[in-house]
Amino acid sequence: MRSATLALDIGATKIVIGRVLGERARAVERHDTAALIRRGDWSPLAARLRVAWKPNVRSVALGIAGVVEDGVVLAAPNFPAGAVPRRFPIARYLGRRLGVPVTVANDTECFAFGEAAFGAGRRRRRVVGLTLGTGLGGGIVLDGLPYRGACLAGEFGHLPFPSAATRCGCGQIGHLETILSGPGLSRLYALASGGRVAGAPVVARAARRGDAAAVESLGQITDALAHLLLTVLVAWDPDVVVVGGGLASIPRLLVNARRLVRERTPHPALRRVPIVPSLLHDHAVLLGAVRLATVTHSR
Ligand SMILES: [Zn+2]
């Protein structure tokens, strides 16, 4: 029997679990994060992994929405307060309970790596991945290897953005993630509508019906996405930019942002860089986490 890796995508809202064999994720299941991580108690997640276990599982690879170093989560500001303990040694925690090696990486880095290896970035040398969800993440893959700089390269959520006035999860004010994210869209809609409360999918549907506040707030995040894409193009001049995450599935968001990028790009050559949606959707982090573990360990 071929050995498999149990792969996880641990986001602030949703957890995806699947068994990865080669280029495929199988038996993929999706859970609300709140159902498997309860106020810092990760034992429901460990119990769920035992249910998903099969005799050919030899390792666990996971991507998590946070800053990760050596199997330890250093910061995870998008999770509810207390969900992720301070300096949480997640690899050791799960490794002890499951009895196999556990590798950990940032979720967007896994996303970019999965798309670069098997998805929309296949056969491209310089790939930038962006995930628009509860937070705004970025990952850079150069010649099949992750590029992290000293540690944090690609944390595009914390780019300065002039109109951002809300405090970011990192503690600073004026960061792009507070606009270009699910909570960001909800906040913009509340401001534009005189206090109406709605999640990103509801705002997107309201915009399709012509609700003026929804159209305006969606226009603002389209502009913010164009700003991010132009920043990425100018800073990296990549071969492809792959955009995923729940917010990216809002109809025409990417198409409209791409149009603004074409209009505003400072050099005609940058207009040719493909800006494409994810091909692997919620399998990207699973496949990327497993592939990244193989590449990182073989270096
Ligand atoms: Zn920030």
JSON list of C-alpha atoms in Angstrom, two decimals, residues 187-291:
[
{"chain": "A", "resi": 187, "resn": "ARG", "atom": "CA", "xyz": [-16.81, 46.97, 7.78]},
{"chain": "A", "resi": 188, "resn": "LEU", "atom": "CA", "xyz": [-16.87, 49.01, 4.56]},
{"chain": "A", "resi": 189, "resn": "TYR", "atom": "CA", "xyz": [-20.49, 47.94, 3.97]},
{"chain": "A", "resi": 190, "resn": "ALA", "atom": "CA", "xyz": [-21.49, 48.95, 7.52]},
{"chain": "A", "resi": 191, "resn": "LEU", "atom": "CA", "xyz": [-19.92, 52.38, 6.94]},
{"chain": "A", "resi": 192, "resn": "ALA", "atom": "CA", "xyz": [-21.58, 52.86, 3.55]},
{"chain": "A", "resi": 193, "resn": "SER", "atom": "CA", "xyz": [-25.02, 51.62, 4.65]},
{"chain": "A", "resi": 194, "resn": "GLY", "atom": "CA", "xyz": [-25.30, 53.50, 7.94]},
{"chain": "A", "resi": 195, "resn": "GLY", "atom": "CA", "xyz": [-24.56, 50.51, 10.17]},
{"chain": "A", "resi": 196, "resn": "ARG", "atom": "CA", "xyz": [-26.04, 47.44, 8.48]},
{"chain": "A", "resi": 197, "resn": "VAL", "atom": "CA", "xyz": [-24.28, 44.23, 9.53]},
{"chain": "A", "resi": 198, "resn": "ALA", "atom": "CA", "xyz": [-23.59, 41.62, 6.81]},
{"chain": "A", "resi": 199, "resn": "GLY", "atom": "CA", "xyz": [-20.95, 39.03, 5.97]},
{"chain": "A", "resi": 200, "resn": "ALA", "atom": "CA", "xyz": [-19.01, 39.17, 2.70]},
{"chain": "A", "resi": 201, "resn": "PRO", "atom": "CA", "xyz": [-21.26, 36.71, 0.76]},
{"chain": "A", "resi": 202, "resn": "VAL", "atom": "CA", "xyz": [-24.37, 38.71, 1.70]},
{"chain": "A", "resi": 203, "resn": "VAL", "atom": "CA", "xyz": [-22.72, 41.98, 0.61]},
{"chain": "A", "resi": 204, "resn": "ALA", "atom": "CA", "xyz": [-21.72, 40.36, -2.70]},
{"chain": "A", "resi": 205, "resn": "ARG", "atom": "CA", "xyz": [-25.32, 39.22, -3.33]},
{"chain": "A", "resi": 206, "resn": "ALA", "atom": "CA", "xyz": [-26.67, 42.67, -2.38]},
{"chain": "A", "resi": 207, "resn": "ALA", "atom": "CA", "xyz": [-24.26, 44.26, -4.89]},
{"chain": "A", "resi": 208, "resn": "ARG", "atom": "CA", "xyz": [-25.64, 42.00, -7.65]},
{"chain": "A", "resi": 209, "resn": "ARG", "atom": "CA", "xyz": [-29.14, 43.28, -6.82]},
{"chain": "A", "resi": 210, "resn": "GLY", "atom": "CA", "xyz": [-27.86, 46.86, -7.17]},
{"chain": "A", "resi": 211, "resn": "ASP", "atom": "CA", "xyz": [-27.77, 47.83, -3.45]},
{"chain": "A", "resi": 212, "resn": "ALA", "atom": "CA", "xyz": [-25.82, 51.13, -3.58]},
{"chain": "A", "resi": 213, "resn": "ALA", "atom": "CA", "xyz": [-23.89, 50.60, -0.30]},
{"chain": "A", "resi": 214, "resn": "ALA", "atom": "CA", "xyz": [-22.87, 47.10, -1.38]},
{"chain": "A", "resi": 215, "resn": "VAL", "atom": "CA", "xyz": [-21.78, 48.30, -4.83]},
{"chain": "A", "resi": 216, "resn": "GLU", "atom": "CA", "xyz": [-19.72, 51.07, -3.22]},
{"chain": "A", "resi": 217, "resn": "SER", "atom": "CA", "xyz": [-17.99, 48.82, -0.67]},
{"chain": "A", "resi": 218, "resn": "LEU", "atom": "CA", "xyz": [-17.28, 46.16, -3.29]},
{"chain": "A", "resi": 219, "resn": "GLY", "atom": "CA", "xyz": [-15.80, 48.91, -5.49]},
{"chain": "A", "resi": 220, "resn": "GLN", "atom": "CA", "xyz": [-13.48, 49.87, -2.63]},
{"chain": "A", "resi": 221, "resn": "ILE", "atom": "CA", "xyz": [-12.11, 46.35, -2.19]},
{"chain": "A", "resi": 222, "resn": "THR", "atom": "CA", "xyz": [-11.76, 46.00, -5.99]},
{"chain": "A", "resi": 223, "resn": "ASP", "atom": "CA", "xyz": [-9.59, 49.11, -5.89]},
{"chain": "A", "resi": 224, "resn": "ALA", "atom": "CA", "xyz": [-7.60, 47.70, -2.94]},
{"chain": "A", "resi": 225, "resn": "LEU", "atom": "CA", "xyz": [-7.04, 44.42, -4.84]},
{"chain": "A", "resi": 226, "resn": "ALA", "atom": "CA", "xyz": [-5.81, 46.34, -7.89]},
{"chain": "A", "resi": 227, "resn": "HIS", "atom": "CA", "xyz": [-3.42, 48.25, -5.59]},
{"chain": "A", "resi": 228, "resn": "LEU", "atom": "CA", "xyz": [-2.08, 44.94, -4.21]},
{"chain": "A", "resi": 229, "resn": "LEU", "atom": "CA", "xyz": [-1.71, 43.38, -7.67]},
{"chain": "A", "resi": 230, "resn": "LEU", "atom": "CA", "xyz": [0.18, 46.41, -8.98]},
{"chain": "A", "resi": 231, "resn": "THR", "atom": "CA", "xyz": [2.47, 46.32, -5.93]},
{"chain": "A", "resi": 232, "resn": "VAL", "atom": "CA", "xyz": [3.18, 42.63, -6.52]},
{"chain": "A", "resi": 233, "resn": "LEU", "atom": "CA", "xyz": [3.81, 43.16, -10.25]},
{"chain": "A", "resi": 234, "resn": "VAL", "atom": "CA", "xyz": [6.19, 46.08, -9.72]},
{"chain": "A", "resi": 235, "resn": "ALA", "atom": "CA", "xyz": [8.04, 44.49, -6.77]},
{"chain": "A", "resi": 236, "resn": "TRP", "atom": "CA", "xyz": [8.37, 40.96, -8.22]},
{"chain": "A", "resi": 237, "resn": "ASP", "atom": "CA", "xyz": [7.52, 40.98, -11.94]},
{"chain": "A", "resi": 238, "resn": "PRO", "atom": "CA", "xyz": [6.43, 37.34, -11.56]},
{"chain": "A", "resi": 239, "resn": "ASP", "atom": "CA", "xyz": [5.48, 34.85, -14.31]},
{"chain": "A", "resi": 240, "resn": "VAL", "atom": "CA", "xyz": [2.00, 34.45, -12.82]},
{"chain": "A", "resi": 241, "resn": "VAL", "atom": "CA", "xyz": [-0.13, 35.66, -9.89]},
{"chain": "A", "resi": 242, "resn": "VAL", "atom": "CA", "xyz": [-2.66, 33.12, -8.57]},
{"chain": "A", "resi": 243, "resn": "VAL", "atom": "CA", "xyz": [-5.54, 34.47, -6.50]},
{"chain": "A", "resi": 244, "resn": "GLY", "atom": "CA", "xyz": [-7.62, 32.28, -4.16]},
{"chain": "A", "resi": 245, "resn": "GLY", "atom": "CA", "xyz": [-9.58, 32.37, -0.90]},
{"chain": "A", "resi": 246, "resn": "GLY", "atom": "CA", "xyz": [-13.30, 32.80, -0.23]},
{"chain": "A", "resi": 247, "resn": "LEU", "atom": "CA", "xyz": [-13.41, 36.48, -1.18]},
{"chain": "A", "resi": 248, "resn": "ALA", "atom": "CA", "xyz": [-11.85, 35.74, -4.58]},
{"chain": "A", "resi": 249, "resn": "SER", "atom": "CA", "xyz": [-14.97, 33.78, -5.53]},
{"chain": "A", "resi": 250, "resn": "ILE", "atom": "CA", "xyz": [-17.07, 36.98, -5.56]},
{"chain": "A", "resi": 251, "resn": "PRO", "atom": "CA", "xyz": [-18.18, 37.23, -9.21]},
{"chain": "A", "resi": 252, "resn": "ARG", "atom": "CA", "xyz": [-16.22, 39.76, -11.28]},
{"chain": "A", "resi": 253, "resn": "LEU", "atom": "CA", "xyz": [-14.02, 40.93, -8.36]},
{"chain": "A", "resi": 254, "resn": "LEU", "atom": "CA", "xyz": [-10.86, 39.58, -9.99]},
{"chain": "A", "resi": 255, "resn": "VAL", "atom": "CA", "xyz": [-11.96, 40.55, -13.51]},
{"chain": "A", "resi": 256, "resn": "ASN", "atom": "CA", "xyz": [-12.64, 44.15, -12.46]},
{"chain": "A", "resi": 257, "resn": "ALA", "atom": "CA", "xyz": [-9.41, 44.41, -10.45]},
{"chain": "A", "resi": 258, "resn": "ARG", "atom": "CA", "xyz": [-7.48, 43.06, -13.44]},
{"chain": "A", "resi": 259, "resn": "ARG", "atom": "CA", "xyz": [-9.03, 45.76, -15.65]},
{"chain": "A", "resi": 260, "resn": "LEU", "atom": "CA", "xyz": [-7.85, 48.47, -13.20]},
{"chain": "A", "resi": 261, "resn": "VAL", "atom": "CA", "xyz": [-4.37, 46.91, -13.17]},
{"chain": "A", "resi": 262, "resn": "ARG", "atom": "CA", "xyz": [-4.21, 47.02, -16.98]},
{"chain": "A", "resi": 263, "resn": "GLU", "atom": "CA", "xyz": [-5.23, 50.72, -16.90]},
{"chain": "A", "resi": 264, "resn": "ARG", "atom": "CA", "xyz": [-2.80, 51.73, -14.16]},
{"chain": "A", "resi": 265, "resn": "THR", "atom": "CA", "xyz": [0.24, 49.59, -14.88]},
{"chain": "A", "resi": 266, "resn": "PRO", "atom": "CA", "xyz": [3.41, 51.68, -15.21]},
{"chain": "A", "resi": 267, "resn": "HIS", "atom": "CA", "xyz": [5.00, 49.50, -17.93]},
{"chain": "A", "resi": 268, "resn": "PRO", "atom": "CA", "xyz": [3.32, 47.72, -20.86]},
{"chain": "A", "resi": 269, "resn": "ALA", "atom": "CA", "xyz": [5.29, 44.50, -20.17]},
{"chain": "A", "resi": 270, "resn": "LEU", "atom": "CA", "xyz": [3.55, 44.12, -16.80]},
{"chain": "A", "resi": 271, "resn": "ARG", "atom": "CA", "xyz": [0.18, 43.95, -18.59]},
{"chain": "A", "resi": 272, "resn": "ARG", "atom": "CA", "xyz": [1.21, 40.55, -19.92]},
{"chain": "A", "resi": 273, "resn": "VAL", "atom": "CA", "xyz": [1.63, 38.91, -16.49]},
{"chain": "A", "resi": 274, "resn": "PRO", "atom": "CA", "xyz": [-1.28, 36.48, -16.08]},
{"chain": "A", "resi": 275, "resn": "ILE", "atom": "CA", "xyz": [-3.42, 37.16, -13.00]},
{"chain": "A", "resi": 276, "resn": "VAL", "atom": "CA", "xyz": [-5.52, 34.03, -12.62]},
{"chain": "A", "resi": 277, "resn": "PRO", "atom": "CA", "xyz": [-7.91, 32.38, -10.17]},
{"chain": "A", "resi": 278, "resn": "SER", "atom": "CA", "xyz": [-6.89, 29.29, -8.20]},
{"chain": "A", "resi": 279, "resn": "LEU", "atom": "CA", "xyz": [-7.26, 25.99, -10.06]},
{"chain": "A", "resi": 280, "resn": "LEU", "atom": "CA", "xyz": [-7.06, 23.75, -6.99]},
{"chain": "A", "resi": 281, "resn": "HIS", "atom": "CA", "xyz": [-9.41, 25.72, -4.69]},
{"chain": "A", "resi": 282, "resn": "ASP", "atom": "CA", "xyz": [-9.43, 24.22, -1.18]},
{"chain": "A", "resi": 283, "resn": "HIS", "atom": "CA", "xyz": [-7.13, 21.36, -2.21]},
{"chain": "A", "resi": 284, "resn": "ALA", "atom": "CA", "xyz": [-4.28, 23.83, -2.87]},
{"chain": "A", "resi": 285, "resn": "VAL", "atom": "CA", "xyz": [-3.15, 24.20, 0.76]},
{"chain": "A", "resi": 286, "resn": "LEU", "atom": "CA", "xyz": [-3.38, 20.42, 1.35]},
{"chain": "A", "resi": 287, "resn": "LEU", "atom": "CA", "xyz": [-1.26, 19.55, -1.71]},
{"chain": "A", "resi": 288, "resn": "GLY", "atom": "CA", "xyz": [1.11, 22.44, -1.08]},
{"chain": "A", "resi": 289, "resn": "ALA", "atom": "CA", "xyz": [1.68, 21.53, 2.59]},
{"chain": "A", "resi": 290, "resn": "VAL", "atom": "CA", "xyz": [2.69, 17.98, 1.61]},
{"chain": "A", "resi": 291, "resn": "ARG", "atom": "CA", "xyz": [4.90, 19.09, -1.29]}
]
